[in-house]
Coordinates of C-alpha atoms in Angstrom, one line a residue:
M85 CA 13.2 7.0 -5.6
S86 CA 14.6 9.2 -2.4
K87 CA 17.9 8.7 -1.0
F88 CA 16.9 7.4 1.9
Q89 CA 14.7 4.8 0.0
S90 CA 18.0 4.0 -2.3
F91 CA 20.1 3.6 0.8
R92 CA 17.4 1.0 2.4
A93 CA 17.4 -0.7 -1.0
F94 CA 21.1 -0.8 -1.3
M95 CA 21.5 -2.5 2.3
A96 CA 18.9 -5.0 1.7
Q97 CA 20.9 -6.2 -1.3
A98 CA 24.1 -6.4 0.6
G99 CA 22.1 -8.0 3.4
R100 CA 21.0 -10.8 0.8
L101 CA 24.4 -11.3 -0.4
A102 CA 25.9 -11.6 2.9
L103 CA 23.6 -13.5 5.0
P104 CA 23.6 -16.7 3.2
Y105 CA 27.1 -17.7 4.2
F106 CA 25.9 -17.2 8.0
Q107 CA 23.2 -19.6 7.5
S108 CA 25.0 -22.2 5.5
D109 CA 26.3 -25.7 6.5
Q110 CA 29.1 -23.2 7.6
K111 CA 27.4 -21.2 9.7
W112 CA 28.7 -22.2 13.2
K113 CA 31.9 -21.6 12.2
A114 CA 31.3 -18.2 10.7
R115 CA 29.4 -16.8 13.6
G116 CA 31.8 -17.9 16.1
L117 CA 34.7 -16.2 14.3
L118 CA 31.8 -13.0 14.0
F119 CA 31.5 -13.5 17.8
A120 CA 35.3 -13.9 18.5
I121 CA 36.0 -10.6 16.5
I122 CA 33.5 -8.9 17.8
A123 CA 34.7 -9.6 21.2
L124 CA 38.2 -8.7 20.5
N125 CA 36.8 -5.5 19.0
L126 CA 35.3 -5.0 22.1
A127 CA 38.4 -5.9 24.1
G128 CA 40.1 -3.2 22.4
V129 CA 37.8 -0.4 22.8
Y130 CA 37.9 -1.3 27.0
M131 CA 42.1 -1.1 26.3
L132 CA 41.6 2.3 24.8
V133 CA 39.5 3.6 27.8
Q134 CA 42.2 2.1 30.4
I135 CA 45.0 3.8 28.3
N136 CA 43.0 7.1 28.1
D137 CA 42.9 7.1 31.8
W138 CA 46.2 6.2 32.0
N139 CA 47.3 9.4 30.1
R140 CA 45.7 11.6 33.0
V141 CA 47.5 9.9 35.6
F142 CA 51.1 9.7 33.5
Y143 CA 50.9 13.4 32.4
D144 CA 49.5 15.2 35.9
A145 CA 52.8 12.8 37.4
L146 CA 55.2 14.8 34.7
Q147 CA 53.4 18.2 35.8
N148 CA 53.8 17.7 39.3
K149 CA 57.2 15.9 39.3
D150 CA 56.3 13.2 41.0
Q151 CA 58.5 10.5 40.2
P152 CA 57.4 7.4 42.0
V153 CA 54.1 7.7 40.6
F154 CA 55.6 8.3 36.8
W155 CA 57.5 5.1 36.9
H156 CA 54.5 3.3 38.2
Q157 CA 52.2 4.6 35.3
L158 CA 55.2 3.0 32.9
G159 CA 55.3 -0.2 34.2
R160 CA 51.3 -0.2 34.1
F161 CA 51.9 1.1 30.3
T162 CA 53.8 -2.2 29.7
Y163 CA 51.0 -4.8 30.4
L164 CA 48.5 -2.4 29.0
A165 CA 50.2 -2.2 25.7
F166 CA 51.4 -5.9 25.8
A167 CA 47.5 -6.8 26.2
F168 CA 46.3 -4.3 23.9
I169 CA 49.1 -5.9 21.0
I170 CA 48.0 -9.3 21.5
I171 CA 44.0 -8.5 21.0
A172 CA 45.2 -6.5 17.9
V173 CA 47.1 -9.2 16.9
Y174 CA 44.3 -11.5 17.0
R175 CA 41.9 -9.4 15.8
F176 CA 43.6 -9.3 12.5
Y177 CA 44.2 -13.2 12.2
L178 CA 40.7 -13.8 13.0
T179 CA 39.2 -11.1 10.5
Q180 CA 41.4 -12.4 7.7
L181 CA 40.2 -16.3 8.7
L182 CA 36.7 -14.9 8.6
Q183 CA 37.4 -13.3 5.4
M184 CA 38.9 -16.4 3.7
H185 CA 36.5 -18.5 4.8
W186 CA 33.7 -16.4 3.7
R187 CA 35.5 -15.9 0.3
D188 CA 36.1 -19.9 -0.2
W189 CA 32.2 -20.4 0.5
L190 CA 31.1 -17.4 -2.1
T191 CA 33.6 -18.7 -4.7
Q192 CA 32.2 -21.8 -4.4
H193 CA 28.5 -20.8 -4.0
Y194 CA 28.8 -19.1 -7.5
M195 CA 31.0 -21.4 -9.2
T196 CA 28.5 -24.2 -8.5
R197 CA 25.7 -21.8 -9.7
W198 CA 27.5 -20.6 -12.8
L199 CA 28.2 -24.3 -13.8
A200 CA 24.9 -25.7 -13.0
N201 CA 22.2 -26.3 -15.5
K202 CA 24.4 -24.6 -18.3
A203 CA 24.4 -21.2 -16.7
F204 CA 27.7 -20.3 -18.0
Y205 CA 26.7 -21.1 -21.7
Q206 CA 22.9 -19.4 -21.3
L207 CA 24.3 -16.5 -19.7
E208 CA 27.1 -16.2 -22.9
L209 CA 23.8 -16.5 -25.2
A210 CA 21.8 -14.2 -23.6
R211 CA 24.4 -11.0 -24.5
F212 CA 23.0 -11.6 -27.9
S213 CA 19.3 -10.8 -26.4
K214 CA 18.0 -7.2 -27.4
G215 CA 17.1 -4.8 -24.6
D216 CA 18.6 -3.7 -21.3
S217 CA 18.2 -7.4 -19.5
A218 CA 21.6 -8.6 -20.9
P219 CA 23.3 -10.2 -18.2
P220 CA 26.3 -8.7 -16.6
D221 CA 30.1 -8.7 -18.7
N222 CA 32.9 -11.0 -17.4
P223 CA 31.3 -13.5 -15.1
D224 CA 35.0 -14.6 -14.3
Q225 CA 35.4 -11.3 -12.9
R226 CA 32.6 -11.5 -10.8
I227 CA 33.5 -14.9 -9.4
S228 CA 37.1 -14.3 -8.7
E229 CA 37.5 -10.7 -8.1
D230 CA 34.6 -9.5 -6.9
A231 CA 33.6 -12.0 -4.6
N232 CA 36.8 -11.5 -2.8
M233 CA 36.1 -7.7 -2.6
F234 CA 33.0 -7.9 -1.5
T235 CA 33.6 -10.3 1.5
A236 CA 37.0 -8.1 2.7
Y237 CA 34.7 -4.9 2.5
T238 CA 32.0 -6.3 4.3
V239 CA 33.9 -7.5 7.3
S240 CA 36.2 -4.6 7.7
L241 CA 33.9 -2.3 7.1
S242 CA 31.4 -3.8 9.2
M243 CA 33.8 -4.2 12.2
G244 CA 35.0 -0.9 11.8
L245 CA 31.7 0.7 11.9
L246 CA 31.0 -1.3 15.2
N247 CA 34.3 -0.4 16.9
A248 CA 33.6 3.1 15.8
V249 CA 29.9 2.9 17.4
V250 CA 31.3 1.2 20.9
T251 CA 34.3 3.7 20.8
L252 CA 32.0 6.6 20.6
V253 CA 29.8 4.9 23.1
S254 CA 32.6 4.4 25.6
F255 CA 34.1 8.0 25.3
V256 CA 31.4 10.4 25.0
G257 CA 30.8 9.8 28.4
I258 CA 34.2 10.6 29.5
L259 CA 34.4 13.6 27.1
W260 CA 31.2 14.9 28.4
G261 CA 32.7 14.8 31.9
L262 CA 36.0 16.4 31.2
S263 CA 35.0 19.1 28.8
G264 CA 32.6 21.0 31.1
D265 CA 30.5 23.9 30.6
F266 CA 30.6 26.4 27.9
G267 CA 28.9 30.0 28.7
F268 CA 28.3 33.0 27.0
S269 CA 26.3 35.8 26.9
F270 CA 24.4 37.4 23.7
N271 CA 21.6 40.2 23.7
G272 CA 21.8 40.4 27.7
Q273 CA 20.7 36.8 27.8
S274 CA 23.3 34.4 29.7
Y275 CA 23.5 31.0 28.1
N276 CA 25.5 27.7 28.9
I277 CA 26.3 24.6 27.0
P278 CA 26.9 21.6 28.9
G279 CA 29.4 18.8 27.2
F280 CA 30.8 21.3 25.1
M281 CA 33.3 19.4 23.7
V282 CA 31.0 16.9 23.0
S283 CA 28.8 19.3 20.9
M284 CA 31.9 20.4 19.2
A285 CA 33.0 17.2 18.4
V286 CA 29.6 16.1 16.8
L287 CA 29.4 19.6 14.9
Y288 CA 32.4 19.1 13.5
C289 CA 32.3 15.6 12.3
L290 CA 28.7 16.2 10.9
V291 CA 30.2 18.9 8.7
G292 CA 32.8 16.6 7.7
S293 CA 30.7 14.0 6.2
V294 CA 28.2 15.9 4.2
I295 CA 31.3 17.6 2.5
T296 CA 32.9 14.7 1.9
H297 CA 29.7 13.1 0.7
Y298 CA 29.2 15.6 -1.9
I299 CA 33.1 15.7 -3.1
G300 CA 33.7 11.7 -2.9
R301 CA 29.8 10.5 -4.8
P302 CA 31.5 10.6 -8.3
Q303 CA 33.9 7.6 -7.2
I304 CA 31.0 4.8 -6.9
A305 CA 30.4 5.1 -10.5
L306 CA 33.9 5.5 -11.5
N307 CA 34.7 2.5 -9.5
F308 CA 32.0 0.5 -10.9
K309 CA 33.4 1.5 -14.8
Q310 CA 36.8 1.0 -13.6
Q311 CA 36.1 -2.6 -12.6
R312 CA 34.3 -3.4 -16.0
K313 CA 36.8 -1.5 -18.5
E314 CA 39.9 -3.4 -16.9
A315 CA 38.0 -6.4 -17.5
D316 CA 37.1 -5.9 -21.1
F317 CA 41.2 -5.0 -21.5
R318 CA 42.0 -8.2 -19.7
H319 CA 39.4 -10.7 -22.1
H320 CA 40.6 -9.1 -24.9
L321 CA 44.3 -9.9 -24.3
I322 CA 42.8 -13.4 -23.2
R323 CA 41.5 -13.3 -26.9
V324 CA 44.7 -12.6 -28.7
R325 CA 46.2 -15.6 -27.1
E326 CA 43.7 -18.0 -27.7
Y327 CA 43.5 -16.8 -31.4
S328 CA 47.2 -16.0 -31.8
E329 CA 47.7 -18.3 -35.1
S330 CA 44.8 -17.0 -36.8
I331 CA 45.7 -13.5 -35.9
A332 CA 49.4 -14.0 -37.3
L333 CA 48.1 -15.8 -40.7
D334 CA 45.9 -13.0 -41.2
K335 CA 49.0 -10.4 -40.2
G336 CA 46.1 -8.8 -37.4
E337 CA 48.9 -7.2 -35.3
P338 CA 48.1 -3.9 -36.1
V339 CA 44.2 -4.2 -35.4
E340 CA 45.1 -6.0 -32.3
R341 CA 47.3 -3.5 -31.2
Q342 CA 44.6 -0.4 -32.0
Q343 CA 41.8 -2.3 -30.2
L344 CA 44.3 -3.0 -27.4
G345 CA 45.5 0.2 -27.1
G346 CA 41.8 1.8 -27.4
R347 CA 40.4 -0.4 -24.6
F348 CA 43.9 0.6 -22.5
S349 CA 43.0 4.0 -23.1
D350 CA 39.4 3.6 -21.7
V351 CA 41.1 1.8 -18.8
L352 CA 43.6 4.8 -18.5
S353 CA 40.8 7.5 -18.9
N354 CA 38.6 6.2 -16.4
Y355 CA 41.3 5.5 -13.9
L356 CA 42.4 9.4 -14.6
A357 CA 39.2 10.1 -13.6
L358 CA 39.0 8.4 -10.6
I359 CA 42.3 9.5 -9.1
R360 CA 41.2 12.9 -9.6
A361 CA 38.2 12.2 -7.6
Q362 CA 40.1 10.9 -5.4
K363 CA 42.5 13.6 -5.4
R364 CA 39.7 16.0 -4.5
L365 CA 38.5 13.9 -1.5
I366 CA 42.0 13.7 0.0
W367 CA 42.4 17.1 -0.1
F368 CA 39.6 17.6 2.2
T369 CA 39.9 14.7 4.2
T370 CA 43.5 15.3 4.9
G371 CA 42.9 19.0 5.8
F372 CA 40.2 17.7 8.0
G373 CA 42.5 15.4 9.9
Q374 CA 45.3 17.3 10.4
A375 CA 42.8 20.2 12.0
A376 CA 41.3 17.4 14.3
V377 CA 45.1 17.1 15.6
V378 CA 44.8 20.8 17.3
F379 CA 41.2 21.0 17.6
P380 CA 40.6 19.7 21.2
F381 CA 43.5 22.0 22.5
I382 CA 42.5 24.9 21.0
V383 CA 38.7 24.4 22.3
A384 CA 40.3 23.3 25.9
A385 CA 43.1 25.7 26.1
P386 CA 41.2 28.4 28.0
R387 CA 39.9 26.2 30.8
F388 CA 43.9 24.8 31.1
F389 CA 45.6 28.3 31.0
S390 CA 42.7 29.4 34.0
G391 CA 43.9 26.6 35.7
A392 CA 40.4 24.5 35.8
I393 CA 42.2 21.2 34.3
Q394 CA 45.7 20.2 34.9
L395 CA 47.8 19.0 32.0
G396 CA 47.0 15.3 32.5
Q397 CA 43.5 16.6 31.8
L398 CA 43.9 18.2 29.3
M399 CA 45.9 15.5 27.6
Q400 CA 42.9 13.0 28.4
V401 CA 40.6 15.6 27.1
A402 CA 42.5 15.6 23.5
S403 CA 42.6 11.7 23.4
A404 CA 38.9 11.6 24.5
F405 CA 38.3 14.2 21.8
G406 CA 40.4 12.1 19.5
R407 CA 38.4 8.8 19.9
V408 CA 35.0 10.6 19.6
Q409 CA 36.1 12.5 16.6
D410 CA 37.7 9.4 14.8
S411 CA 34.4 7.4 15.7
L412 CA 32.3 10.0 14.3
A413 CA 34.7 10.8 11.2
W414 CA 34.5 7.1 10.1
F415 CA 32.3 7.9 7.2
V416 CA 35.0 10.4 6.3
D417 CA 37.9 8.6 6.7
N418 CA 36.1 5.1 4.8
Y419 CA 34.4 6.9 1.8
S420 CA 36.7 5.4 -0.7
S421 CA 36.3 2.0 0.7
L422 CA 32.4 2.7 0.8
A423 CA 32.4 3.9 -2.8
E424 CA 34.2 0.3 -3.7
W425 CA 31.8 -1.9 -1.9
R426 CA 29.0 0.1 -3.6
A427 CA 30.2 -0.5 -6.9
T428 CA 31.1 -4.1 -6.2
T429 CA 27.7 -4.7 -4.5
D430 CA 26.2 -3.7 -7.1
R431 CA 28.0 -5.9 -9.8
L432 CA 27.4 -9.0 -7.4
T433 CA 23.5 -8.0 -7.4
S434 CA 23.3 -8.0 -11.1
F435 CA 25.0 -11.3 -11.0
E436 CA 23.2 -12.7 -8.9
A437 CA 20.1 -11.2 -10.7
S438 CA 21.2 -12.9 -13.7
F439 CA 20.8 -16.4 -12.1
K440 CA 17.3 -15.5 -11.4
A441 CA 16.1 -14.2 -14.8
L442 CA 17.2 -17.7 -16.3
Q443 CA 15.0 -19.7 -14.0
G444 CA 12.3 -18.0 -16.3
Q445 CA 13.6 -18.9 -19.5
Q446 CA 15.6 -22.6 -18.8
A447 CA 15.1 -25.1 -21.1
G448 CA 12.8 -28.0 -20.4
K449 CA 14.1 -31.1 -19.5
P450 CA 13.3 -33.6 -22.0
E451 CA 11.6 -36.3 -21.2
V452 CA 13.0 -39.6 -20.9
G453 CA 11.2 -42.4 -22.1
A454 CA 12.3 -46.4 -21.4
S455 CA 10.7 -48.4 -24.0
D456 CA 11.5 -48.0 -27.9
G457 CA 14.8 -47.2 -27.6
G458 CA 14.7 -43.8 -29.7
L459 CA 14.9 -40.6 -29.8
Q460 CA 11.5 -38.7 -30.7
V461 CA 10.9 -35.0 -31.1
A462 CA 7.3 -33.7 -31.4
D463 CA 6.0 -29.9 -32.2
L464 CA 9.7 -28.3 -32.0
S465 CA 9.8 -24.4 -32.4
L466 CA 13.3 -23.0 -32.2
A467 CA 14.2 -18.9 -31.3
L468 CA 17.2 -17.4 -31.6
P469 CA 17.9 -15.1 -28.5
N470 CA 16.3 -12.1 -30.3
G471 CA 13.2 -13.7 -30.4
Q472 CA 12.9 -14.7 -34.0
A473 CA 11.4 -17.8 -35.1
L474 CA 14.5 -20.3 -36.5
L475 CA 13.0 -23.7 -37.0
A476 CA 9.9 -25.5 -36.9
A477 CA 9.2 -29.4 -37.1
K478 CA 6.0 -31.7 -36.2
D479 CA 7.7 -35.0 -35.7
L480 CA 11.3 -36.3 -35.8
K481 CA 12.4 -39.9 -34.5
V482 CA 15.8 -41.2 -34.4
L483 CA 15.8 -45.0 -34.1
A484 CA 18.4 -47.8 -33.3
G485 CA 20.2 -48.5 -36.3
D486 CA 19.6 -45.2 -38.1
S487 CA 22.5 -43.2 -39.3
L488 CA 21.1 -39.7 -40.3
L489 CA 22.5 -37.1 -41.9
L490 CA 20.9 -33.3 -41.3
K491 CA 21.7 -30.9 -44.2
G492 CA 20.7 -27.2 -44.5
P493 CA 22.2 -24.2 -45.4
S494 CA 24.3 -21.9 -43.1
G495 CA 22.2 -20.3 -40.6
S496 CA 19.3 -22.1 -41.1
G497 CA 19.5 -24.0 -37.4
K498 CA 21.2 -27.1 -37.5
S499 CA 24.0 -26.8 -35.1
T500 CA 20.7 -25.0 -32.7
L501 CA 18.8 -28.1 -33.3
F502 CA 21.8 -30.3 -31.9
R503 CA 21.8 -27.9 -29.2
A504 CA 18.0 -28.5 -28.3
L505 CA 18.5 -32.0 -28.5
A506 CA 21.6 -32.0 -25.9
G507 CA 18.6 -29.7 -23.2
I508 CA 21.1 -26.7 -23.8
W509 CA 19.3 -24.2 -26.0
P510 CA 16.9 -21.9 -23.9
W511 CA 14.8 -20.3 -26.5
S512 CA 12.9 -23.9 -27.6
Q513 CA 9.5 -25.2 -27.4
S514 CA 9.4 -28.9 -27.7
H515 CA 8.5 -32.2 -26.5
I516 CA 11.5 -34.7 -26.8
T517 CA 11.6 -37.9 -25.2
L518 CA 15.0 -39.6 -25.2
P519 CA 16.1 -43.3 -24.5
A520 CA 16.5 -44.0 -20.9
D521 CA 20.5 -44.5 -21.5
F522 CA 21.1 -41.0 -23.1
A523 CA 22.5 -39.3 -20.2
E524 CA 25.1 -41.9 -19.9
R525 CA 25.4 -43.0 -23.5
G526 CA 24.8 -40.0 -25.7
M527 CA 27.9 -37.9 -27.0
F528 CA 27.9 -34.8 -29.0
L529 CA 31.0 -33.7 -30.9
P530 CA 31.1 -29.9 -31.6
Q531 CA 33.0 -28.7 -34.9
K532 CA 35.3 -27.1 -32.5
P533 CA 36.3 -29.4 -29.0
Y534 CA 37.7 -28.0 -25.8
F535 CA 40.5 -29.7 -24.2
P536 CA 41.6 -28.4 -20.8
N537 CA 45.2 -27.7 -20.2
G538 CA 47.4 -30.4 -18.7
A539 CA 48.5 -33.7 -19.8
L540 CA 47.4 -35.5 -22.8
R541 CA 45.3 -38.3 -20.9
H542 CA 43.4 -35.8 -19.1
A543 CA 42.8 -33.8 -22.3
L544 CA 41.6 -37.3 -23.7
A545 CA 39.0 -38.4 -21.3
Y546 CA 37.7 -35.2 -20.0
P547 CA 35.1 -35.0 -18.4
K548 CA 35.7 -37.7 -16.6
A549 CA 38.6 -38.4 -14.7
P550 CA 41.9 -40.4 -16.7
E551 CA 42.1 -43.1 -13.9
A552 CA 38.5 -44.2 -15.4
Y553 CA 40.7 -46.0 -18.3
S554 CA 43.7 -48.0 -18.7
D555 CA 46.5 -46.5 -20.9
V556 CA 46.0 -49.4 -23.3
E557 CA 42.4 -48.1 -23.6
L558 CA 43.8 -44.4 -24.3
Q559 CA 46.4 -45.5 -26.6
Q560 CA 44.2 -47.4 -28.8
A561 CA 41.6 -44.4 -28.9
L562 CA 44.5 -42.4 -30.1
R563 CA 45.5 -45.0 -32.8
D564 CA 41.9 -45.8 -33.6
A565 CA 41.5 -41.7 -34.4
L566 CA 44.6 -42.0 -36.8
L567 CA 46.6 -40.1 -34.1
P568 CA 49.6 -42.9 -33.5
Q569 CA 52.0 -40.3 -33.2
L570 CA 50.5 -39.1 -29.7
A571 CA 50.1 -43.0 -28.1
D572 CA 53.3 -42.3 -26.1
Q573 CA 52.4 -39.0 -24.9
L574 CA 49.7 -39.4 -22.3
D575 CA 51.6 -37.7 -19.6
T576 CA 52.6 -35.1 -21.8
A577 CA 51.5 -31.6 -20.5
D578 CA 50.9 -29.0 -22.7
T579 CA 47.9 -26.5 -24.1
W580 CA 46.6 -29.1 -26.4
G581 CA 44.0 -26.7 -27.7
Q582 CA 46.4 -24.4 -29.3
K583 CA 49.3 -26.9 -30.1
L584 CA 47.6 -29.2 -32.3
S585 CA 45.8 -28.5 -35.6
G586 CA 42.5 -28.2 -36.7
G587 CA 42.4 -31.5 -37.9
E588 CA 44.4 -33.2 -35.2
Q589 CA 42.0 -31.6 -32.3
Q590 CA 38.9 -32.9 -34.3
R591 CA 40.6 -36.5 -34.1
L592 CA 41.4 -36.2 -30.6
A593 CA 37.5 -35.3 -30.4
I594 CA 36.8 -38.5 -32.0
A595 CA 39.1 -40.4 -29.9
R596 CA 37.0 -39.4 -27.2
A597 CA 34.1 -41.4 -28.8
F598 CA 36.1 -44.3 -29.3
L599 CA 37.4 -44.4 -25.6
K600 CA 33.8 -43.8 -24.2
K601 CA 31.8 -46.1 -26.6
P602 CA 28.5 -44.1 -27.0
R603 CA 25.4 -45.4 -28.2
W604 CA 23.7 -42.1 -29.3
L605 CA 26.3 -40.1 -31.8
F606 CA 25.9 -36.6 -32.7
V607 CA 28.6 -35.3 -34.7
D608 CA 28.3 -31.3 -35.8
E609 CA 31.0 -31.1 -38.8
A610 CA 33.5 -32.6 -36.5
T611 CA 35.4 -33.8 -39.7
S612 CA 35.4 -30.5 -41.7
A613 CA 39.4 -30.0 -41.0
L614 CA 40.5 -33.7 -42.3
D615 CA 41.0 -34.6 -45.8
E616 CA 38.4 -37.0 -47.2
K617 CA 40.3 -40.0 -46.8
A618 CA 41.2 -39.6 -42.9
E619 CA 37.1 -38.6 -43.0
A620 CA 36.0 -41.5 -44.6
T621 CA 38.0 -43.9 -42.2
L622 CA 36.5 -42.4 -38.9
Y623 CA 32.7 -42.4 -40.5
D624 CA 33.4 -45.6 -41.0
K625 CA 34.4 -46.6 -37.5
M626 CA 32.2 -44.1 -36.2
G627 CA 29.2 -46.0 -37.9
E628 CA 30.9 -49.5 -36.7
L629 CA 30.8 -47.7 -33.2
V630 CA 27.3 -46.9 -33.0
K631 CA 26.2 -50.1 -34.9
N632 CA 27.8 -52.5 -32.6
S633 CA 25.9 -50.6 -29.5
N634 CA 22.4 -51.0 -31.3
G635 CA 22.6 -47.1 -31.0
A636 CA 22.3 -44.3 -33.6
L637 CA 24.6 -41.7 -35.6
V638 CA 23.1 -38.3 -36.4
S639 CA 25.8 -36.0 -38.6
I640 CA 25.6 -32.4 -39.6
A641 CA 28.3 -32.3 -42.7
H642 CA 28.1 -30.3 -45.8
R643 CA 30.8 -32.3 -47.7
P644 CA 28.5 -34.7 -50.2
A645 CA 31.0 -37.6 -49.9
V646 CA 29.5 -38.0 -46.4
A647 CA 26.0 -38.7 -47.3
A648 CA 27.7 -42.4 -48.5
F649 CA 27.8 -43.2 -44.5
H650 CA 24.4 -42.6 -43.8
N651 CA 20.7 -44.4 -44.4
K652 CA 18.6 -41.3 -44.0
Q653 CA 18.4 -37.8 -44.6
W654 CA 16.9 -34.3 -42.7
T655 CA 16.5 -31.3 -44.7
L656 CA 16.0 -28.1 -43.3
E657 CA 14.3 -26.0 -46.1
P658 CA 13.4 -22.4 -46.0
G659 CA 9.6 -21.4 -44.7
A660 CA 7.5 -19.6 -47.5
G661 CA 7.8 -16.1 -45.8
A662 CA 10.9 -14.0 -45.5
Q663 CA 9.9 -14.1 -41.6
Q664 CA 9.0 -17.8 -41.2
P665 CA 11.2 -20.4 -40.0
F666 CA 12.7 -23.2 -41.7
Q667 CA 11.0 -26.5 -41.8
V668 CA 12.5 -30.1 -41.2
V669 CA 11.8 -32.5 -43.7
A670 CA 12.6 -36.3 -43.3
S671 CA 13.5 -38.4 -46.4

């Protein structure tokens, strides 16, 4: 792909990311703010043209020692400056408002897509896939940082480019008229270059832009890598905090210190390469900018000393040249920002592509039955993310009144079967018929439950709002789950996933079941951290719960004592060959 084709492809990607906001339900607000910002940019350029004309009159008055004109022009400058200040302030304010509203919409848009159809879960699963199609890492960074950077850079760079183009169009005519012609002789022939200052400005900035691109090009890849390495380092810090107890018990601090140190060294190593690349670019851009200060005076000096122009015209030429040069040098001045914008756009594009890739492998929605009140699975085939066959079954049924134990060796696919029944495992093929009330009255209890930080009542009622239950119901659920010591702590805020022991966390998850009273209850090693007495008590209560609801209890457990609370079993047995999937045998 040529550089031009690559640029076109990139701009198409940026357009696909930017356009949805301006076509959304907030389109009129977005378009109104954008129109206002454009109008203020045009007004700002108009004021610069007026100030450029003021330069000529003011400095001519100084040269001619014309005191009345001098004081009059000072008064004129006062209202020109006041108008320019108002325009600059509201241009900044409205630009920030547009960025804020756009970031709000884009962040909400990605959060919705990330949390819809279990995409957040399936993106994590897809990391175990083989090949180059793995999803982008750190989706939290894409949603929080990249969405912010993309909107900020897109607005600032696009408005900056618009301002540069309008300024160039406005001042190039002024500079053309003021610069005069440049005549010279070569090989006996006379040549005349009209608008010499314009030609010099274009040549000056063209050379500068080409050199800037070749010096600054490595920054695009370095910015991309910097964001990834920063996110990896931050992610590992979070993991140490989440697993602090396990690390402390294993005395794993030296290992974590080494791993964190290695990741931070990667951050610093890439950052050092980035600042070295920026240093090389700054060497050139700073020299380029400083030379631009005196360049118009050098070119226009012969006409001034010959008397062709006065001081006011010289200053106007310098001012107009500066505006034209600034406009043409927009690429030079914004190269670092363009490199960061390019890297951010690439990251969001890959994030967007990951959602589209999921559409081709979404787990099929189970067909909801309405008659027999049971769960049926036909022609089930489960695979691992790498495509390897894991589990197969021809015909499975769970009817009202069943209490079923799922047994099998570790790694045989017991939990994966639960995930398929829940509709969150994308690598499955089956025909699943669920009871009509399964969406409302089906519940899965994992071995490692999740609790949001905050008040205990929020952790207990999750994912529903705690207002859906009375304090009496919440407290009774805790007592039924053998957590009476927490019954008076409903409004205590804490990190319950870290404060509670493993057994207490499992009991709190079971308390949710007692609170919500599901009809179809799936328990995946949800009592593995409990003593046998507590496990037996809670299994008695869970069995009574589903019996009273005319439902079913399906459990995964390794302890032999749990079998006493079930009247049926599914056993996962190895296939005939090494590469054959496990088979589900009902008994």
